[in-house]
Amino acid sequence: MQMLRFTLPLLAGLLLTACSSEPIKKPVKGENFNSAELGQTASNRMANLAMRDNLASLQTLLDKLYRRNPAQWRKGGHDSREAAVRQIMQAIRLNQPLPQLGKVRSTAALTTAFDPQFAGDRAGTLVFGLGSMLVDVYGGRTELYLVHGLNAQQLENAAYNVEVAAWLLGHRQNADGSPMLLANEINPQQRNLSFEREMSKIMARLELLAEVSDEKVRRSAIDFGQSLLAAPLLQFIPVQAATSAVPAP
């Protein structure tokens, strides 16, 4: 018994130390409070975070494509890969056209990117098509507020289009049998599926938003019902009730 009294506290301390020193491989870092969030619902905020991450994924995808296909950013007349990425992502975020594409955007740009007759920047056109499509689904913006909403079917359609684009990226070839764009690669020396993973992340976010948007009306009814059920528990208690329950000395 004497030994147990010393051993148990020691074991408890070791367990607490092990839990507190759990290795962190990908830390979660939230954004600082912004007063604009006062005009956003929880679903707005979720949609805005998804758009933020989807734009980041598109930028990563574009940079990777340009690294593997340097001839593409040169077709756009840019001085560097970084300049090309900057122009295309800015056009997406500001909902502006690309000078080299004119009015072509969204799904039309996706079709153009894989058109055998297209001689322009396929990588930039592909990512611009994906990005402008997402902005269109958000009603021409990248941030939603109280007066804005999302259409579940449009989100699901966008997720499907990303899936099609991912398949074409991995399979569409030129007339000579070479890939239109070098992307995923599997050979005895290496296995590079980073492009597919990045596009899968975008699809997953869009599909989750579609599910949430589809449940919006049903959840509103449930939330209202919960508020009615919880109402009796949220009543103030007269202070006299507490004192009268205390027996007199």
Tab-separated table of C-alpha atoms in Angstrom:
chain	number	residue	atom	x	y	z
A	1	MET	CA	0.000	0.000	0.000
A	2	GLN	CA	2.835	2.313	0.867
A	3	MET	CA	4.342	1.759	-2.590
A	4	LEU	CA	0.995	2.387	-4.346
A	5	ARG	CA	0.627	5.773	-2.634
A	6	PHE	CA	3.848	6.903	-4.301
A	7	THR	CA	3.425	5.035	-7.617
A	8	LEU	CA	-0.103	6.185	-8.561
A	9	PRO	CA	0.619	9.938	-8.430
A	10	LEU	CA	3.793	9.347	-10.434
A	11	LEU	CA	1.915	7.439	-13.160
A	12	ALA	CA	-0.775	10.116	-13.282
A	13	GLY	CA	1.872	12.776	-13.722
A	14	LEU	CA	3.507	10.870	-16.549
A	15	LEU	CA	0.165	10.447	-18.345
A	16	LEU	CA	-0.625	14.146	-18.046
A	17	THR	CA	2.820	15.023	-19.364
A	18	ALA	CA	2.377	12.682	-22.333
A	19	CYS	CA	-0.996	14.221	-23.192
A	20	SER	CA	0.245	17.780	-22.874
A	21	SER	CA	3.274	17.139	-25.092
A	22	GLU	CA	1.361	15.574	-27.994
A	23	PRO	CA	3.297	16.290	-31.207
A	24	ILE	CA	1.767	18.916	-33.495
A	25	LYS	CA	2.351	18.272	-37.190
A	26	LYS	CA	-0.168	20.770	-38.580
A	27	PRO	CA	-1.131	23.475	-36.072
A	28	VAL	CA	-4.612	24.999	-36.247
A	29	LYS	CA	-4.379	28.762	-36.479
A	30	GLY	CA	-7.559	30.804	-36.515
A	31	GLU	CA	-7.845	34.294	-37.950
A	32	ASN	CA	-8.020	37.414	-35.799
A	33	PHE	CA	-11.467	38.882	-35.171
A	34	ASN	CA	-12.716	41.190	-37.899
A	35	SER	CA	-15.677	43.525	-37.334
A	36	ALA	CA	-17.039	42.451	-40.740
A	37	GLU	CA	-17.842	39.064	-39.190
A	38	LEU	CA	-20.685	40.717	-37.260
A	39	GLY	CA	-22.556	40.773	-40.556
A	40	GLN	CA	-22.023	37.059	-41.208
A	41	THR	CA	-23.943	34.025	-40.048
A	42	ALA	CA	-22.176	30.826	-39.028
A	43	SER	CA	-22.932	29.341	-42.461
A	44	ASN	CA	-21.588	32.519	-44.125
A	45	ARG	CA	-18.393	32.163	-42.144
A	46	MET	CA	-18.057	28.510	-43.104
A	47	ALA	CA	-18.549	29.374	-46.776
A	48	ASN	CA	-15.990	32.181	-46.551
A	49	LEU	CA	-13.400	29.884	-44.984
A	50	ALA	CA	-14.051	27.331	-47.733
A	51	MET	CA	-13.557	29.994	-50.410
A	52	ARG	CA	-10.357	31.188	-48.739
A	53	ASP	CA	-8.956	27.656	-48.713
A	54	ASN	CA	-10.166	26.892	-52.241
A	55	LEU	CA	-8.421	29.992	-53.581
A	56	ALA	CA	-5.268	28.944	-51.745
A	57	SER	CA	-5.549	25.479	-53.325
A	58	LEU	CA	-5.973	27.025	-56.779
A	59	GLN	CA	-2.892	29.185	-56.282
A	60	THR	CA	-0.894	26.130	-55.204
A	61	LEU	CA	-2.220	24.189	-58.182
A	62	LEU	CA	-1.329	26.987	-60.623
A	63	ASP	CA	2.187	27.349	-59.245
A	64	LYS	CA	2.735	23.589	-59.493
A	65	LEU	CA	1.447	23.525	-63.074
A	66	TYR	CA	3.725	26.376	-64.088
A	67	ARG	CA	6.709	24.672	-62.489
A	68	ARG	CA	6.071	21.495	-64.480
A	69	ASN	CA	4.994	23.377	-67.618
A	70	PRO	CA	7.110	26.579	-67.799
A	71	ALA	CA	6.219	27.135	-71.450
A	72	GLN	CA	2.629	27.873	-70.379
A	73	TRP	CA	3.258	31.041	-68.363
A	74	ARG	CA	5.476	32.348	-71.163
A	75	LYS	CA	2.542	31.991	-73.587
A	76	GLY	CA	0.695	34.535	-71.457
A	77	GLY	CA	3.408	37.111	-72.084
A	78	HIS	CA	4.545	37.277	-68.459
A	79	ASP	CA	8.036	38.089	-67.265
A	80	SER	CA	8.057	35.336	-64.652
A	81	ARG	CA	6.077	32.484	-63.158
A	82	GLU	CA	5.315	34.598	-60.101
A	83	ALA	CA	3.917	37.430	-62.232
A	84	ALA	CA	1.645	35.009	-64.073
A	85	VAL	CA	0.312	33.514	-60.827
A	86	ARG	CA	-0.244	36.989	-59.385
A	87	GLN	CA	-2.223	38.254	-62.395
A	88	ILE	CA	-4.477	35.215	-62.647
A	89	MET	CA	-5.246	34.994	-58.932
A	90	GLN	CA	-5.959	38.724	-58.794
A	91	ALA	CA	-8.365	38.409	-61.708
A	92	ILE	CA	-10.174	35.608	-59.862
A	93	ARG	CA	-10.366	37.444	-56.529
A	94	LEU	CA	-11.528	40.716	-58.101
A	95	ASN	CA	-13.920	38.937	-60.484
A	96	GLN	CA	-12.228	40.470	-63.511
A	97	PRO	CA	-11.604	39.012	-66.999
A	98	LEU	CA	-8.189	37.854	-68.157
A	99	PRO	CA	-6.960	40.056	-71.029
A	100	GLN	CA	-5.762	37.023	-72.997
A	101	LEU	CA	-9.182	35.329	-72.717
A	102	GLY	CA	-11.526	38.289	-73.163
A	103	LYS	CA	-15.015	37.319	-71.985
A	104	VAL	CA	-14.207	33.603	-71.707
A	105	ARG	CA	-14.512	32.439	-68.099
A	106	SER	CA	-15.901	29.713	-65.827
A	107	THR	CA	-16.853	26.472	-67.626
A	108	ALA	CA	-16.158	28.043	-71.030
A	109	ALA	CA	-12.559	28.629	-69.894
A	110	LEU	CA	-12.327	25.022	-68.683
A	111	THR	CA	-13.378	23.822	-72.127
A	112	THR	CA	-10.860	26.173	-73.756
A	113	ALA	CA	-8.017	24.904	-71.566
A	114	PHE	CA	-8.393	21.402	-73.018
A	115	ASP	CA	-9.256	22.425	-76.583
A	116	PRO	CA	-6.669	20.858	-78.967
A	117	GLN	CA	-6.788	24.029	-81.109
A	118	PHE	CA	-6.015	26.384	-78.201
A	119	ALA	CA	-2.493	27.811	-78.448
A	120	GLY	CA	-2.543	29.935	-75.309
A	121	ASP	CA	-1.696	29.355	-71.638
A	122	ARG	CA	-3.526	26.134	-70.780
A	123	ALA	CA	-2.479	26.092	-67.117
A	124	GLY	CA	-3.567	29.666	-66.452
A	125	THR	CA	-6.801	29.186	-68.404
A	126	LEU	CA	-7.626	26.037	-66.431
A	127	VAL	CA	-7.114	27.629	-63.025
A	128	PHE	CA	-8.853	30.856	-64.060
A	129	GLY	CA	-11.797	28.782	-65.262
A	130	LEU	CA	-12.013	26.945	-61.933
A	131	GLY	CA	-11.637	30.127	-59.880
A	132	SER	CA	-14.122	32.228	-61.848
A	133	MET	CA	-16.599	29.333	-61.668
A	134	LEU	CA	-16.353	29.343	-57.862
A	135	VAL	CA	-16.828	33.117	-57.782
A	136	ASP	CA	-19.919	32.757	-59.990
A	137	VAL	CA	-21.375	30.189	-57.574
A	138	TYR	CA	-20.850	32.746	-54.785
A	139	GLY	CA	-22.792	35.350	-56.756
A	140	GLY	CA	-19.775	37.207	-58.118
A	141	ARG	CA	-17.991	37.590	-54.781
A	142	THR	CA	-15.532	35.788	-52.542
A	143	GLU	CA	-17.180	36.688	-49.212
A	144	LEU	CA	-20.773	36.179	-48.094
A	145	TYR	CA	-22.792	38.191	-45.576
A	146	LEU	CA	-26.238	37.999	-43.983
A	147	VAL	CA	-28.107	38.893	-47.185
A	148	HIS	CA	-26.275	36.277	-49.253
A	149	GLY	CA	-26.865	32.567	-49.681
A	150	LEU	CA	-25.628	29.611	-51.683
A	151	ASN	CA	-27.463	27.263	-54.003
A	152	ALA	CA	-26.818	23.634	-53.068
A	153	GLN	CA	-27.209	22.327	-56.626
A	154	GLN	CA	-24.826	24.927	-58.039
A	155	LEU	CA	-22.228	23.910	-55.446
A	156	GLU	CA	-22.672	20.241	-56.363
A	157	ASN	CA	-22.403	21.086	-60.058
A	158	ALA	CA	-19.178	22.987	-59.380
A	159	ALA	CA	-17.750	20.005	-57.472
A	160	TYR	CA	-18.575	17.767	-60.441
A	161	ASN	CA	-16.866	20.190	-62.832
A	162	VAL	CA	-13.725	20.132	-60.697
A	163	GLU	CA	-13.801	16.338	-60.844
A	164	VAL	CA	-14.083	16.404	-64.642
A	165	ALA	CA	-11.231	18.924	-64.859
A	166	ALA	CA	-9.071	16.700	-62.641
A	167	TRP	CA	-9.730	13.712	-64.913
A	168	LEU	CA	-8.946	15.706	-68.058
A	169	LEU	CA	-5.771	17.050	-66.462
A	170	GLY	CA	-4.557	13.509	-65.978
A	171	HIS	CA	-5.697	12.052	-69.309
A	172	ARG	CA	-6.042	14.648	-72.089
A	173	GLN	CA	-3.238	14.368	-74.657
A	174	ASN	CA	-1.913	16.232	-77.658
A	175	ALA	CA	-2.064	14.757	-81.172
A	176	ASP	CA	1.398	13.244	-80.712
A	177	GLY	CA	0.338	11.406	-77.545
A	178	SER	CA	2.110	13.724	-75.095
A	179	PRO	CA	0.158	15.138	-72.126
A	180	MET	CA	-1.448	18.526	-72.715
A	181	LEU	CA	-0.255	19.480	-69.248
A	182	LEU	CA	2.267	17.632	-67.111
A	183	ALA	CA	0.676	17.030	-63.726
A	184	ASN	CA	0.323	13.757	-61.781
A	185	GLU	CA	3.057	11.253	-62.432
A	186	ILE	CA	3.443	7.607	-61.444
A	187	ASN	CA	6.531	5.692	-62.463
A	188	PRO	CA	9.021	3.282	-60.862
A	189	GLN	CA	11.065	6.229	-59.583
A	190	GLN	CA	8.344	8.436	-58.090
A	191	ARG	CA	4.659	8.763	-57.332
A	192	ASN	CA	3.390	12.353	-57.609
A	193	LEU	CA	-0.344	12.778	-57.010
A	194	SER	CA	-0.171	16.247	-55.477
A	195	PHE	CA	-2.302	17.773	-58.248
A	196	GLU	CA	-5.086	15.264	-57.716
A	197	ARG	CA	-4.957	15.776	-53.933
A	198	GLU	CA	-5.271	19.547	-54.277
A	199	MET	CA	-8.283	19.270	-56.570
A	200	SER	CA	-9.828	16.646	-54.297
A	201	LYS	CA	-9.673	19.130	-51.420
A	202	ILE	CA	-11.638	21.658	-53.488
A	203	MET	CA	-14.247	19.031	-54.383
A	204	ALA	CA	-14.630	17.973	-50.754
A	205	ARG	CA	-15.168	21.548	-49.553
A	206	LEU	CA	-17.761	22.216	-52.248
A	207	GLU	CA	-19.657	19.003	-51.524
A	208	LEU	CA	-19.734	19.751	-47.792
A	209	LEU	CA	-21.071	23.248	-48.488
A	210	ALA	CA	-23.706	21.727	-50.780
A	211	GLU	CA	-24.873	19.430	-47.958
A	212	VAL	CA	-24.983	22.302	-45.452
A	213	SER	CA	-26.832	24.586	-47.881
A	214	ASP	CA	-29.352	21.850	-48.675
A	215	GLU	CA	-30.132	21.439	-44.967
A	216	LYS	CA	-30.462	25.169	-44.293
A	217	VAL	CA	-34.280	25.298	-44.220
A	218	ARG	CA	-34.587	22.065	-42.233
A	219	ARG	CA	-31.998	23.225	-39.710
A	220	SER	CA	-33.837	26.539	-39.288
A	221	ALA	CA	-36.984	24.643	-38.288
A	222	ILE	CA	-35.014	22.411	-35.917
A	223	ASP	CA	-33.242	25.391	-34.322
A	224	PHE	CA	-36.608	27.087	-33.803
A	225	GLY	CA	-38.015	23.951	-32.183
A	226	GLN	CA	-34.996	23.650	-29.920
A	227	SER	CA	-35.428	27.235	-28.811
A	228	LEU	CA	-39.042	26.484	-27.827
A	229	LEU	CA	-38.028	23.377	-25.881
A	230	ALA	CA	-35.230	25.206	-24.117
A	231	ALA	CA	-37.361	28.230	-23.257
A	232	PRO	CA	-38.535	26.914	-19.832
A	233	LEU	CA	-34.902	26.401	-18.845
A	234	LEU	CA	-33.972	29.972	-19.688
A	235	GLN	CA	-36.276	31.765	-17.231
A	236	PHE	CA	-34.970	33.991	-14.465
A	237	ILE	CA	-35.546	32.768	-10.904
A	238	PRO	CA	-36.764	35.362	-8.364
A	239	VAL	CA	-34.043	35.952	-5.783
A	240	GLN	CA	-36.629	35.541	-3.011
A	241	ALA	CA	-37.078	31.910	-4.035
A	242	ALA	CA	-33.539	31.128	-3.008
A	243	THR	CA	-33.697	32.881	0.354
A	244	SER	CA	-37.100	31.466	1.293
A	245	ALA	CA	-35.768	27.946	0.778
A	246	VAL	CA	-33.100	28.435	3.437
A	247	PRO	CA	-34.371	27.289	6.828
A	248	ALA	CA	-34.303	29.832	9.613
A	249	PRO	CA	-31.574	29.281	12.216
